[in-house]
């Protein structure tokens, strides 16, 4: 048995998985042998040609986005890839295999790729040998396009119960593979606060990120144990170790069954203070988990998924239909729809018609509301749809990443324009929709009083608030150990935001990952937070702590905790938190 021990990886959830390894080497899309019927040949060839055409458009879009100051060999790379797309070995030869041997387009491309790569492998020239990476890059893009065109569904390998090992995963990968029943994810890069990790947590898939060299050391099909609470991967374990972890899985299920008893119990502290526990969702499909875990509302509906994994931007009708599905599914439970937060860790497909420049520092770049204000034609259909859906359901609108009143005023002006348009068109909408801000940039927390006067509610986004306060890139595994929710500056900003909201009598909730981490529940209650929004799977664990909490005592102890935090050694503070601020 070998052990890739804790410290190498960081667990992003609190679950265990046991299963066979499935390696996704260098992100290459894997394709299994598959054939089609003679009747499907023409359609298959047409899809292949479309996928090539799309790949060309995507590469050209990337090339157009390269800043002028970039060294010329970078754009030369793209030109090489474009030339490869013109080469008959990739662009035409697979079609012969489809026509003559009835292979699926995806598999035919795979066969031709393998043949090409073999030629490169046999070359003596080390430079030419590395060109196979270019082939793989281009092939991968075509395979992705075929997948998006729905062409290789039957040819993808069976991932049920498997533990995926990849260099890195996009949020879209996590969703697609989650739907195919994977048991766990292990990635070489990425951090627990990336959007992919947040999704994996929300899907309940045990995940460990930042396990460097995992694709080199772990073997295809070998049995693995993933303990995502400890951040441990065990490879090829003995039977007694498997038995031990099986026992822990049983205990975990027992604990979950116990928590289920709390679903219909009120969420209030021992002194009967009501605490609102709400869910974070990303897709209409998350409604089930929201309801079965007893959430009293959706505190954060992330809408980026409407824009991901596709080639065309959604129009107003699609926005409206999707939000309507959510409000209908929630059946009167309030929902807070967040406007688009694309950029940084939430990207669209290349060539999707949306220009999010590949800035050197995307987290500080044209992200979220900055992008929306720059591209009103992208933003307006979403604003219209949210206003319209709010006509018949309790919907609030939440703006991400606001950093100045100037931006807020620009948003309000745009909303006013949209309202006038809707009035002119005779479409019904809610003119009094509550408007709130994500407080996730330190500037917004420091100006919380001004924002509170101009808004109906706040939602604290600790994932970004911590990233921007501590200058820690939330997706960089090299610095993820410095991502510290207990940093005095972070706690002060949270407290300032809660206090400002209370002064101005507007509701304040927290929807960052900190809100769903039971280790922080008592501290947040002590800081004055009364509304929490989190991935649905965490609701009952947090509710249990809420119900056991003595609020007046927590408030007293939190004051002490905050006083000590500047001097107190971190381990002592953690011990205080672990013992429930006793
Ligand atoms: C946050 O930043 O805390 C948040 C909830 O938003 P996201 O994770 O989607 O950036
Ligand atoms: Mg955020």
Coordinates of C-alpha atoms and ligand atoms in Angstrom, one line a residue:
X1 CA 0.0 0.0 0.0
X2 CA 1.2 3.5 -0.6
X3 CA 0.1 6.7 1.0
X4 CA -0.1 10.1 -0.5
X5 CA -0.4 11.8 2.8
X6 CA -2.3 14.9 4.1
X7 CA -0.4 18.1 3.4
X8 CA 0.0 17.0 -0.2
X9 CA -3.7 17.5 -1.0
X10 CA -6.5 19.5 0.5
X11 CA -9.8 17.9 1.0
X12 CA -12.8 20.0 0.0
X13 CA -15.6 18.1 1.6
X14 CA -16.1 15.7 4.5
X15 CA -16.7 12.4 2.8
X16 CA -14.9 9.1 2.0
X17 CA -14.9 7.2 -1.2
X18 CA -13.4 3.8 -2.2
X19 CA -13.1 2.8 -5.9
X20 CA -11.0 2.1 -8.9
X21 CA -8.8 4.9 -10.3
X22 CA -9.6 6.5 -13.6
X23 CA -6.8 8.7 -14.9
X24 CA -7.6 11.6 -17.2
X25 CA -4.0 12.2 -18.5
X26 CA -3.3 15.8 -19.3
X27 CA -6.9 16.5 -19.7
X28 CA -7.2 14.4 -22.9
X29 CA -10.8 13.5 -23.6
X30 CA -11.0 9.7 -23.7
X31 CA -13.0 8.0 -26.3
X32 CA -14.0 4.3 -26.3
X33 CA -14.2 2.3 -29.5
X34 CA -17.7 2.8 -30.9
X35 CA -19.4 2.4 -34.3
X36 CA -22.5 3.8 -35.9
X37 CA -25.1 2.5 -38.4
X38 CA -24.8 3.1 -42.1
X39 CA -27.8 5.5 -41.9
X40 CA -25.9 7.7 -39.5
X41 CA -22.8 8.2 -41.6
X42 CA -23.8 11.5 -43.3
X43 CA -24.9 13.1 -40.1
X44 CA -21.8 11.9 -38.3
X45 CA -19.5 13.4 -41.1
X46 CA -21.5 16.6 -41.0
X47 CA -21.0 16.9 -37.2
X48 CA -17.3 16.2 -37.6
X49 CA -16.9 19.0 -40.1
X50 CA -18.9 21.3 -37.8
X51 CA -16.6 20.5 -34.9
X52 CA -13.6 21.3 -37.0
X53 CA -15.1 24.6 -38.1
X54 CA -15.9 25.5 -34.6
X55 CA -12.4 24.7 -33.4
X56 CA -11.1 27.1 -36.0
X57 CA -13.4 29.8 -34.8
X58 CA -12.4 29.2 -31.2
X59 CA -8.7 29.3 -32.0
X60 CA -9.1 32.5 -33.9
X61 CA -11.1 34.0 -31.0
X62 CA -8.2 33.2 -28.7
X63 CA -5.7 34.7 -31.1
X64 CA -7.6 37.9 -31.3
X65 CA -7.6 38.2 -27.6
X66 CA -3.8 38.0 -27.2
X67 CA -2.6 41.4 -26.0
X68 CA -0.1 43.1 -28.4
X69 CA 2.6 42.9 -25.8
X70 CA 2.6 39.1 -25.7
X71 CA 5.8 37.4 -27.1
X72 CA 5.3 36.5 -30.7
X73 CA 5.9 32.7 -30.1
X74 CA 2.6 32.5 -28.2
X75 CA 0.6 33.6 -31.2
X76 CA 2.8 31.4 -33.3
X77 CA 1.5 28.5 -31.2
X78 CA -2.0 29.3 -32.2
X79 CA -1.1 29.6 -35.8
X80 CA 0.5 26.1 -35.6
X81 CA -2.8 24.8 -34.2
X82 CA -4.8 26.5 -36.9
X83 CA -2.5 24.9 -39.5
X84 CA -3.1 21.5 -38.0
X85 CA -6.8 22.0 -38.4
X86 CA -6.2 22.5 -42.1
X87 CA -4.1 19.3 -42.3
X88 CA -5.8 16.4 -44.0
X89 CA -4.4 13.9 -41.4
X90 CA -6.8 15.5 -38.8
X91 CA -9.4 17.3 -40.9
X92 CA -10.1 14.6 -43.5
X93 CA -8.6 11.2 -42.7
X94 CA -11.1 10.5 -39.8
X95 CA -14.0 11.0 -42.3
X96 CA -12.7 8.0 -44.3
X97 CA -12.9 5.8 -41.2
X98 CA -16.4 7.0 -40.5
X99 CA -17.5 6.3 -44.2
X100 CA -15.7 3.1 -44.8
X101 CA -15.7 1.4 -41.3
X102 CA -18.7 3.1 -39.7
X103 CA -16.6 4.3 -36.8
X104 CA -18.1 7.2 -34.7
X105 CA -16.5 10.5 -35.5
X106 CA -15.0 10.8 -32.0
X107 CA -13.4 7.3 -32.2
X108 CA -12.2 7.8 -35.8
X109 CA -10.4 11.0 -34.7
X110 CA -8.9 9.1 -31.7
X111 CA -7.6 6.4 -34.0
X112 CA -6.0 9.0 -36.3
X113 CA -4.6 10.9 -33.3
X114 CA -3.0 7.7 -31.9
X115 CA -1.3 7.0 -35.3
X116 CA 0.0 10.6 -35.5
X117 CA 1.3 10.6 -32.0
X118 CA 3.1 7.3 -32.6
X119 CA 5.0 8.9 -35.5
X120 CA 6.0 11.8 -33.3
X121 CA 7.0 9.4 -30.5
X122 CA 9.4 7.6 -32.8
X123 CA 11.2 10.8 -33.9
X124 CA 14.7 11.4 -32.7
X125 CA 14.4 15.2 -32.6
X126 CA 13.3 16.1 -29.1
X127 CA 11.6 19.3 -30.4
X128 CA 9.5 17.4 -32.9
X129 CA 8.6 14.9 -30.3
X130 CA 7.0 17.6 -28.2
X131 CA 4.7 18.5 -31.1
X132 CA 2.5 15.7 -30.1
X133 CA 1.2 18.0 -27.3
X134 CA 0.0 20.3 -30.1
X135 CA -1.8 17.4 -31.8
X136 CA -3.4 16.5 -28.5
X137 CA -4.5 20.1 -27.8
X138 CA -6.1 20.3 -31.2
X139 CA -7.7 16.9 -31.0
X140 CA -9.0 17.6 -27.6
X141 CA -10.7 20.8 -28.8
X142 CA -12.4 18.9 -31.6
X143 CA -13.5 16.1 -29.2
X144 CA -14.9 18.7 -26.9
X145 CA -16.9 20.2 -29.7
X146 CA -18.2 16.8 -30.8
X147 CA -19.3 16.2 -27.2
X148 CA -21.1 19.6 -27.1
X149 CA -22.8 18.6 -30.3
X150 CA -24.0 15.5 -28.5
X151 CA -22.0 13.2 -30.7
X152 CA -19.9 11.0 -28.5
X153 CA -22.3 10.2 -25.6
X154 CA -22.2 6.5 -26.3
X155 CA -18.4 6.4 -26.7
X156 CA -17.4 7.8 -23.4
X157 CA -16.1 5.4 -20.8
X158 CA -18.3 4.2 -17.9
X159 CA -17.3 6.3 -14.9
X160 CA -19.8 4.9 -12.4
X161 CA -18.1 4.5 -9.0
X162 CA -14.7 5.5 -10.4
X163 CA -12.3 8.0 -8.8
X164 CA -11.2 10.5 -11.3
X165 CA -7.6 11.7 -11.3
X166 CA -6.9 14.8 -13.4
X167 CA -4.5 17.6 -13.6
X168 CA -7.3 20.0 -13.1
X169 CA -11.1 20.1 -13.8
X170 CA -13.4 22.9 -15.0
X171 CA -16.8 23.4 -13.3
X172 CA -18.4 22.0 -16.4
X173 CA -16.3 18.8 -16.2
X174 CA -17.3 18.4 -12.6
X175 CA -21.0 18.6 -13.5
X176 CA -20.7 16.3 -16.5
X177 CA -18.8 13.7 -14.6
X178 CA -20.9 14.1 -11.5
X179 CA -23.9 13.2 -13.7
X180 CA -22.1 10.0 -14.7
X181 CA -21.8 8.8 -11.2
X182 CA -18.1 9.3 -10.3
X183 CA -17.2 8.4 -6.8
X184 CA -14.5 11.0 -6.2
X185 CA -12.2 13.6 -7.7
X186 CA -8.5 14.0 -7.2
X187 CA -6.8 16.9 -8.9
X188 CA -3.2 18.0 -9.1
X189 CA -4.0 21.7 -9.0
X190 CA -6.8 23.9 -7.8
X191 CA -7.9 25.0 -4.4
X192 CA -10.8 24.3 -2.1
X193 CA -12.4 27.7 -2.9
X194 CA -12.4 27.3 -6.7
X195 CA -15.7 27.1 -8.4
X196 CA -15.0 23.5 -9.3
X197 CA -14.3 22.6 -5.7
X198 CA -17.5 24.4 -4.5
X199 CA -19.5 22.5 -7.1
X200 CA -18.0 19.1 -6.2
X201 CA -18.8 19.8 -2.5
X202 CA -22.4 20.8 -3.5
X203 CA -22.7 17.6 -5.6
X204 CA -21.5 15.6 -2.5
X205 CA -18.6 14.2 -4.4
X206 CA -15.5 13.6 -2.1
X207 CA -12.7 15.7 -3.7
X208 CA -9.1 16.4 -2.9
X209 CA -7.3 19.1 -4.8
X210 CA -3.6 20.0 -5.1
X211 CA -2.3 16.4 -5.0
X212 CA 0.8 17.2 -7.1
X213 CA 1.9 14.5 -9.5
X214 CA -1.1 12.4 -8.8
X215 CA -1.5 11.5 -12.5
X216 CA 2.1 10.2 -12.4
X217 CA 2.0 8.1 -9.3
X218 CA -1.5 6.7 -9.3
X219 CA -2.2 3.8 -11.6
X220 CA -5.2 3.3 -13.8
X221 CA -7.7 0.9 -12.2
X222 CA -5.9 0.5 -8.9
X223 CA -8.1 0.7 -5.8
X224 CA -8.0 4.0 -4.0
X225 CA -9.4 5.4 -0.8
X226 CA -10.2 9.1 -0.8
X227 CA -10.6 10.7 2.6
X228 CA -11.6 14.2 1.7
X229 CA -12.0 15.3 5.3
X230 CA -8.3 14.6 6.0
X231 CA -7.1 15.3 2.4
X232 CA -5.6 11.8 2.2
X233 CA -5.4 9.4 -0.7
X234 CA -4.5 5.8 0.0
X235 CA -3.4 3.7 -3.1
X236 CA -3.7 -0.1 -3.3
X237 CA -4.8 -0.5 0.4
X238 CA -4.8 -3.8 2.2
X239 CA -8.2 -5.4 3.1
X240 CA -8.0 -4.4 6.8
X241 CA -7.6 -0.7 5.8
X242 CA -10.5 -1.0 3.3
X243 CA -12.5 -2.5 6.1
X244 CA -11.6 0.4 8.5
X245 CA -12.8 3.0 5.9
X246 CA -15.9 1.0 5.1
X247 CA -16.7 1.2 8.8
X248 CA -16.3 5.0 8.7
X249 CA -18.6 5.2 5.7
X250 CA -21.2 3.3 7.7
X251 CA -20.8 5.7 10.6
X252 CA -21.1 8.6 8.2
X253 CA -24.4 7.3 6.9
X254 CA -25.6 6.7 10.4
X255 CA -24.7 10.3 11.3
X256 CA -26.6 11.5 8.1
X257 CA -29.7 9.5 9.1
X258 CA -29.6 11.2 12.5
X259 CA -29.4 14.6 10.9
X260 CA -32.4 13.8 8.7
X261 CA -34.5 13.9 11.9
X262 CA -33.9 17.6 12.0
X263 CA -35.4 18.4 8.6
X264 CA -38.7 19.7 10.0
X265 CA -37.5 21.0 13.3
X266 CA -37.2 24.8 13.6
X267 CA -33.9 26.4 13.1
X268 CA -33.5 28.4 16.3
X269 CA -31.0 28.8 19.1
X270 CA -31.7 27.7 22.7
X271 CA -33.1 31.1 23.6
X272 CA -35.5 30.8 20.6
X273 CA -33.8 33.2 18.2
X274 CA -34.8 32.2 14.7
X275 CA -31.8 31.6 12.3
X276 CA -32.6 31.5 8.6
X277 CA -30.8 28.6 6.8
X278 CA -31.0 28.9 3.1
X279 CA -29.4 27.0 0.1
X280 CA -26.9 28.0 -2.6
X281 CA -27.9 26.5 -5.9
X282 CA -26.5 26.6 -9.5
X283 CA -29.0 24.6 -11.5
X284 CA -32.8 24.0 -11.4
X285 CA -31.8 20.4 -10.6
X286 CA -30.5 21.5 -7.2
X287 CA -34.1 22.3 -6.1
X288 CA -34.6 18.8 -4.8
X289 CA -31.7 18.9 -2.4
X290 CA -32.8 22.4 -1.3
X291 CA -36.2 21.1 -0.3
X292 CA -35.2 17.7 1.1
X293 CA -32.7 19.4 3.4
X294 CA -35.3 21.9 4.7
X295 CA -33.9 25.2 3.4
X296 CA -36.3 28.1 4.0
X297 CA -35.1 29.9 0.8
X298 CA -32.4 30.1 -1.8
X299 CA -29.9 32.7 -0.6
X300 CA -27.7 32.4 -3.6
X301 CA -28.7 31.2 -7.1
X302 CA -25.5 31.4 -9.2
X303 CA -26.5 31.9 -12.8
X304 CA -23.2 31.3 -14.5
X305 CA -24.1 27.8 -15.6
X306 CA -26.5 29.2 -18.1
X307 CA -23.4 30.5 -19.9
X308 CA -21.1 27.5 -19.6
X309 CA -20.5 24.5 -21.8
X310 CA -22.2 26.0 -24.8
X311 CA -21.5 28.0 -27.9
X312 CA -24.4 30.5 -27.9
X313 CA -25.2 33.0 -25.2
X314 CA -28.7 32.5 -23.6
X315 CA -31.4 35.0 -24.7
X316 CA -34.1 36.5 -22.5
X317 CA -36.5 33.7 -23.2
X318 CA -34.0 31.1 -22.0
X319 CA -33.2 33.1 -18.9
X320 CA -36.8 33.5 -18.1
X321 CA -37.7 29.8 -18.7
X322 CA -34.8 28.7 -16.5
X323 CA -35.6 31.1 -13.6
X324 CA -39.3 30.2 -13.9
X325 CA -38.4 26.5 -13.5
X326 CA -36.6 27.4 -10.3
X327 CA -39.3 29.5 -8.8
X328 CA -42.0 27.0 -9.8
X329 CA -39.9 24.2 -8.3
X330 CA -39.4 26.2 -5.1
X331 CA -43.2 26.7 -4.9
X332 CA -43.3 30.0 -3.0
X333 CA -39.9 29.7 -1.2
X334 CA -38.0 32.9 -1.7
X335 CA -35.0 32.9 -4.1
X336 CA -32.1 35.4 -4.5
X337 CA -31.0 35.3 -8.1
X338 CA -27.4 36.6 -8.5
X339 CA -26.7 38.3 -11.8
X340 CA -23.9 37.0 -13.9
X341 CA -20.5 36.5 -12.3
X342 CA -18.4 35.4 -15.2
X343 CA -14.6 35.7 -15.3
X344 CA -11.7 34.4 -13.1
X345 CA -12.7 30.9 -12.0
X346 CA -16.0 30.9 -13.9
X347 CA -15.3 30.9 -17.6
X348 CA -17.3 30.3 -20.8
X349 CA -16.3 28.1 -23.7
X350 CA -13.9 29.7 -26.1
X351 CA -15.8 31.1 -29.0
X352 CA -19.1 31.4 -27.1
X353 CA -19.5 34.9 -28.4
X354 CA -18.4 36.5 -25.2
X355 CA -15.2 38.4 -24.9
X356 CA -13.7 37.8 -21.4
X357 CA -10.1 38.8 -22.1
X358 CA -7.5 36.4 -20.7
X359 CA -6.1 39.1 -18.4
X360 CA -2.8 38.4 -16.6
X361 CA -4.8 38.6 -13.3
X362 CA -8.3 37.6 -14.1
X363 CA -9.6 37.9 -10.5
X364 CA -8.8 41.6 -10.7
X365 CA -10.0 42.0 -14.2
X366 CA -13.2 42.4 -16.2
X367 CA -15.2 40.1 -14.0
X368 CA -18.9 39.9 -12.8
X369 CA -20.6 43.3 -12.6
X370 CA -17.6 45.0 -14.4
X371 CA -18.2 42.8 -17.4
X372 CA -22.0 43.2 -17.3
X373 CA -21.7 47.0 -17.2
X374 CA -19.3 47.0 -20.1
X375 CA -21.6 44.7 -22.1
X376 CA -25.2 45.9 -21.5
X377 CA -26.4 43.7 -24.3
X378 CA -25.2 40.7 -22.4
X379 CA -26.7 42.0 -19.1
X380 CA -30.0 43.4 -20.1
X381 CA -31.7 40.1 -21.1
X382 CA -30.9 38.7 -17.7
X383 CA -32.1 41.8 -15.9
X384 CA -35.4 41.7 -17.9
X385 CA -35.9 38.0 -17.1
X386 CA -35.2 38.5 -13.4
X387 CA -37.6 41.4 -13.2
X388 CA -40.3 39.5 -15.1
X389 CA -40.0 36.3 -13.1
X390 CA -40.2 38.4 -9.9
X391 CA -43.8 39.4 -10.9
X392 CA -45.2 36.1 -9.8
X393 CA -42.7 34.8 -7.2
X394 CA -40.7 36.0 -4.2
X395 CA -37.4 36.9 -6.0
X396 CA -34.6 39.2 -5.0
X397 CA -31.8 40.4 -7.3
X398 CA -28.2 40.2 -6.1
X399 CA -25.3 42.0 -7.8
X400 CA -21.8 40.4 -7.5
X401 CA -18.5 42.1 -6.9
X402 CA -19.7 45.7 -6.5
X403 CA -16.8 47.9 -5.3
X404 CA -18.1 51.4 -5.6
X405 CA -21.2 53.5 -5.3
X406 CA -20.5 54.6 -8.8
X407 CA -20.9 51.0 -10.1
X408 CA -24.1 50.6 -8.0
X409 CA -25.6 53.8 -9.5
X410 CA -24.8 52.5 -13.0
X411 CA -26.5 49.2 -12.2
X412 CA -29.6 51.0 -10.9
X413 CA -29.7 53.2 -14.0
X414 CA -29.6 50.2 -16.2
X415 CA -32.4 48.5 -14.2
X416 CA -34.5 51.7 -14.5
X417 CA -34.0 51.6 -18.3
X418 CA -35.0 48.0 -18.4
X419 CA -38.1 48.7 -16.3
X420 CA -39.2 51.4 -18.7
X421 CA -38.7 49.1 -21.7
X422 CA -40.8 46.4 -20.0
X423 CA -43.5 49.0 -19.2
X424 CA -43.6 50.1 -22.8
X425 CA -43.9 46.6 -24.0
X426 CA -46.7 45.9 -21.6
X427 CA -44.9 43.0 -19.9
X428 CA -45.5 42.3 -16.3
X429 CA -42.6 42.6 -13.8
X430 CA -41.9 43.5 -10.2
X431 CA -41.0 47.2 -10.0
X432 CA -40.1 46.9 -6.4
X433 CA -37.8 43.8 -6.6
X434 CA -35.4 43.9 -3.6
X435 CA -31.9 44.8 -4.8
X436 CA -28.9 43.6 -2.9
X437 CA -25.1 43.4 -3.1
X438 CA -22.6 40.7 -2.6
X439 CA -20.2 42.1 -0.1
X440 CA -17.1 40.4 -1.3
X441 CA -14.6 43.1 -2.1
X442 CA -13.0 44.8 0.9
X443 CA -13.9 48.2 -0.6
X444 CA -17.6 47.3 -0.3
X445 CA -17.2 46.1 3.3
X446 CA -15.4 49.3 4.2
X447 CA -18.2 51.4 2.5
X448 CA -20.9 49.2 3.9
X449 CA -22.8 52.1 5.4
X450 CA -23.1 53.9 2.1
X451 CA -24.1 50.7 0.3
X452 CA -26.7 49.8 3.1
X453 CA -28.4 53.2 2.6
X454 CA -28.9 52.5 -1.1
X455 CA -29.8 48.8 -1.0
X456 CA -32.4 46.4 0.3
X457 CA -30.1 43.6 1.6
X458 CA -26.5 42.3 1.8
X459 CA -25.0 38.9 1.2
X460 CA -21.4 38.4 2.4
X461 CA -19.3 36.4 -0.1
X462 CA -16.4 35.2 2.0
X463 CA -14.8 33.2 -0.8
X464 CA -13.9 36.4 -2.6
X465 CA -13.8 38.6 0.4
X466 CA -11.0 36.5 1.8
X467 CA -9.3 36.2 -1.6
X468 CA -9.2 40.0 -2.0
X469 CA -8.4 40.9 1.6
X470 CA -5.5 38.5 2.0
X471 CA -4.3 38.7 -1.6
X472 CA -4.7 34.9 -2.0
X473 CA -5.7 33.7 -5.4
X474 CA -8.6 31.4 -4.5
X475 CA -7.8 28.9 -7.2
X476 CA -4.0 28.6 -6.7
X477 CA -3.1 25.5 -4.7
X478 CA 0.3 27.0 -3.9
X479 CA -1.2 29.5 -1.6
X480 CA -4.4 27.8 -0.5
X481 CA -2.9 27.2 3.0
X482 CA -2.9 31.0 3.5
X483 CA -6.6 31.3 2.8
X484 CA -7.7 32.0 6.3
X485 CA -11.3 32.8 7.3
X486 CA -10.1 33.6 10.8
X487 CA -7.7 36.3 9.8
X488 CA -8.4 39.3 12.0
X489 CA -8.9 41.5 9.0
X490 CA -11.4 39.2 7.5
X491 CA -13.4 38.9 10.7
X492 CA -13.3 42.7 11.1
X493 CA -14.7 43.2 7.6
X494 CA -17.5 40.6 8.3
X495 CA -18.4 42.3 11.5
X496 CA -18.4 45.8 9.9
X497 CA -20.8 44.5 7.2
X498 CA -23.1 42.9 9.7
X499 CA -23.1 46.0 12.0
X500 CA -23.7 48.4 9.1
X501 CA -26.7 46.3 7.9
X502 CA -28.1 46.2 11.4
X503 CA -27.7 50.0 11.7
X504 CA -29.6 50.6 8.5
X505 CA -32.1 47.8 9.3
X506 CA -31.5 45.8 6.1
X507 CA -31.2 42.0 6.2
X508 CA -27.6 40.5 5.9
X509 CA -26.8 37.0 5.0
X510 CA -23.6 35.1 4.2
X511 CA -23.4 32.9 1.2
X512 CA -19.6 32.2 1.0
X513 CA -18.3 28.7 1.9
X514 CA -17.7 29.9 5.5
X515 CA -21.5 30.0 6.1
X516 CA -21.8 26.2 5.4
X517 CA -18.7 25.2 7.4
X518 CA -20.0 24.0 10.8
X519 CA -16.6 24.9 12.4
X520 CA -17.6 28.6 12.0
X521 CA -21.3 28.5 12.8
X522 CA -20.9 29.6 16.5
X523 CA -18.5 32.3 15.7
X524 CA -20.8 33.7 13.0
X525 CA -23.7 33.6 15.3
X526 CA -21.6 35.4 17.9
X527 CA -20.7 38.1 15.3
X528 CA -24.4 38.7 14.8
X529 CA -25.2 36.8 11.7
X530 CA -28.8 35.5 11.5
X531 CA -29.0 34.3 7.9
X532 CA -26.8 31.7 6.4
X533 CA -26.8 30.3 2.8
X534 CA -24.9 27.2 1.9
X535 CA -24.7 24.1 -0.3
X536 CA -27.8 22.1 0.6
X537 CA -25.8 19.1 2.0
X538 CA -24.4 21.3 4.8
X539 CA -27.8 22.6 6.1
X540 CA -28.6 20.0 8.6
X541 CA -25.2 19.9 10.2
X542 CA -25.3 23.7 10.7
X543 CA -28.9 23.4 11.9
X544 CA -27.8 21.0 14.6
X545 CA -25.2 23.5 15.9
X546 CA -27.7 26.3 15.8
X547 CA -30.2 24.4 17.9
X548 CA -27.5 23.6 20.5
X549 CA -26.3 27.2 20.7
X550 CA -26.6 29.5 23.7
X551 CA -26.7 32.8 21.8
X552 CA -26.1 35.3 24.7
X553 CA -23.1 33.2 25.8
X554 CA -21.8 33.0 22.2
X555 CA -22.0 36.8 21.8
X556 CA -20.0 37.3 25.0
X557 CA -17.4 34.7 24.0
X558 CA -17.1 36.0 20.5
X559 CA -16.2 39.5 21.8
X560 CA -13.4 37.9 23.8
X561 CA -12.3 35.8 20.8
X562 CA -12.1 38.8 18.6
X563 CA -10.1 40.7 21.3
X564 CA -7.6 37.8 21.5
X565 CA -7.4 37.1 17.8
X566 CA -4.7 39.7 17.1
X567 CA -2.3 38.2 19.7
X568 CA -3.7 34.7 20.3
X569 CA -1.7 31.8 18.7
X570 CA -3.8 30.3 15.9
X571 CA -3.9 26.8 17.5
X572 CA -5.4 28.2 20.7
X573 CA -8.1 30.1 18.8
X574 CA -8.9 27.0 16.8
X575 CA -9.1 25.0 20.1
X576 CA -11.6 27.6 21.3
X577 CA -13.7 27.3 18.2
X578 CA -13.5 23.5 18.2
X579 CA -14.9 23.5 21.8
X580 CA -17.8 25.7 20.7
X581 CA -16.2 28.9 22.0
X582 CA -16.3 27.4 25.5
Ligands
LIG1 C1 -18.2 34.3 -2.6 O1 -17.4 34.9 -3.2 O2 -18.2 34.0 -1.4 C2 -19.4 33.7 -3.3 C3 -20.4 33.1 -2.7 O3 -19.4 33.8 -4.7 P1 -18.6 32.9 -5.7 O4 -18.0 31.8 -4.9 O5 -19.6 32.4 -6.7 O6 -17.6 33.8 -6.3
LIG2 MG1 -17.8 35.6 -5.2

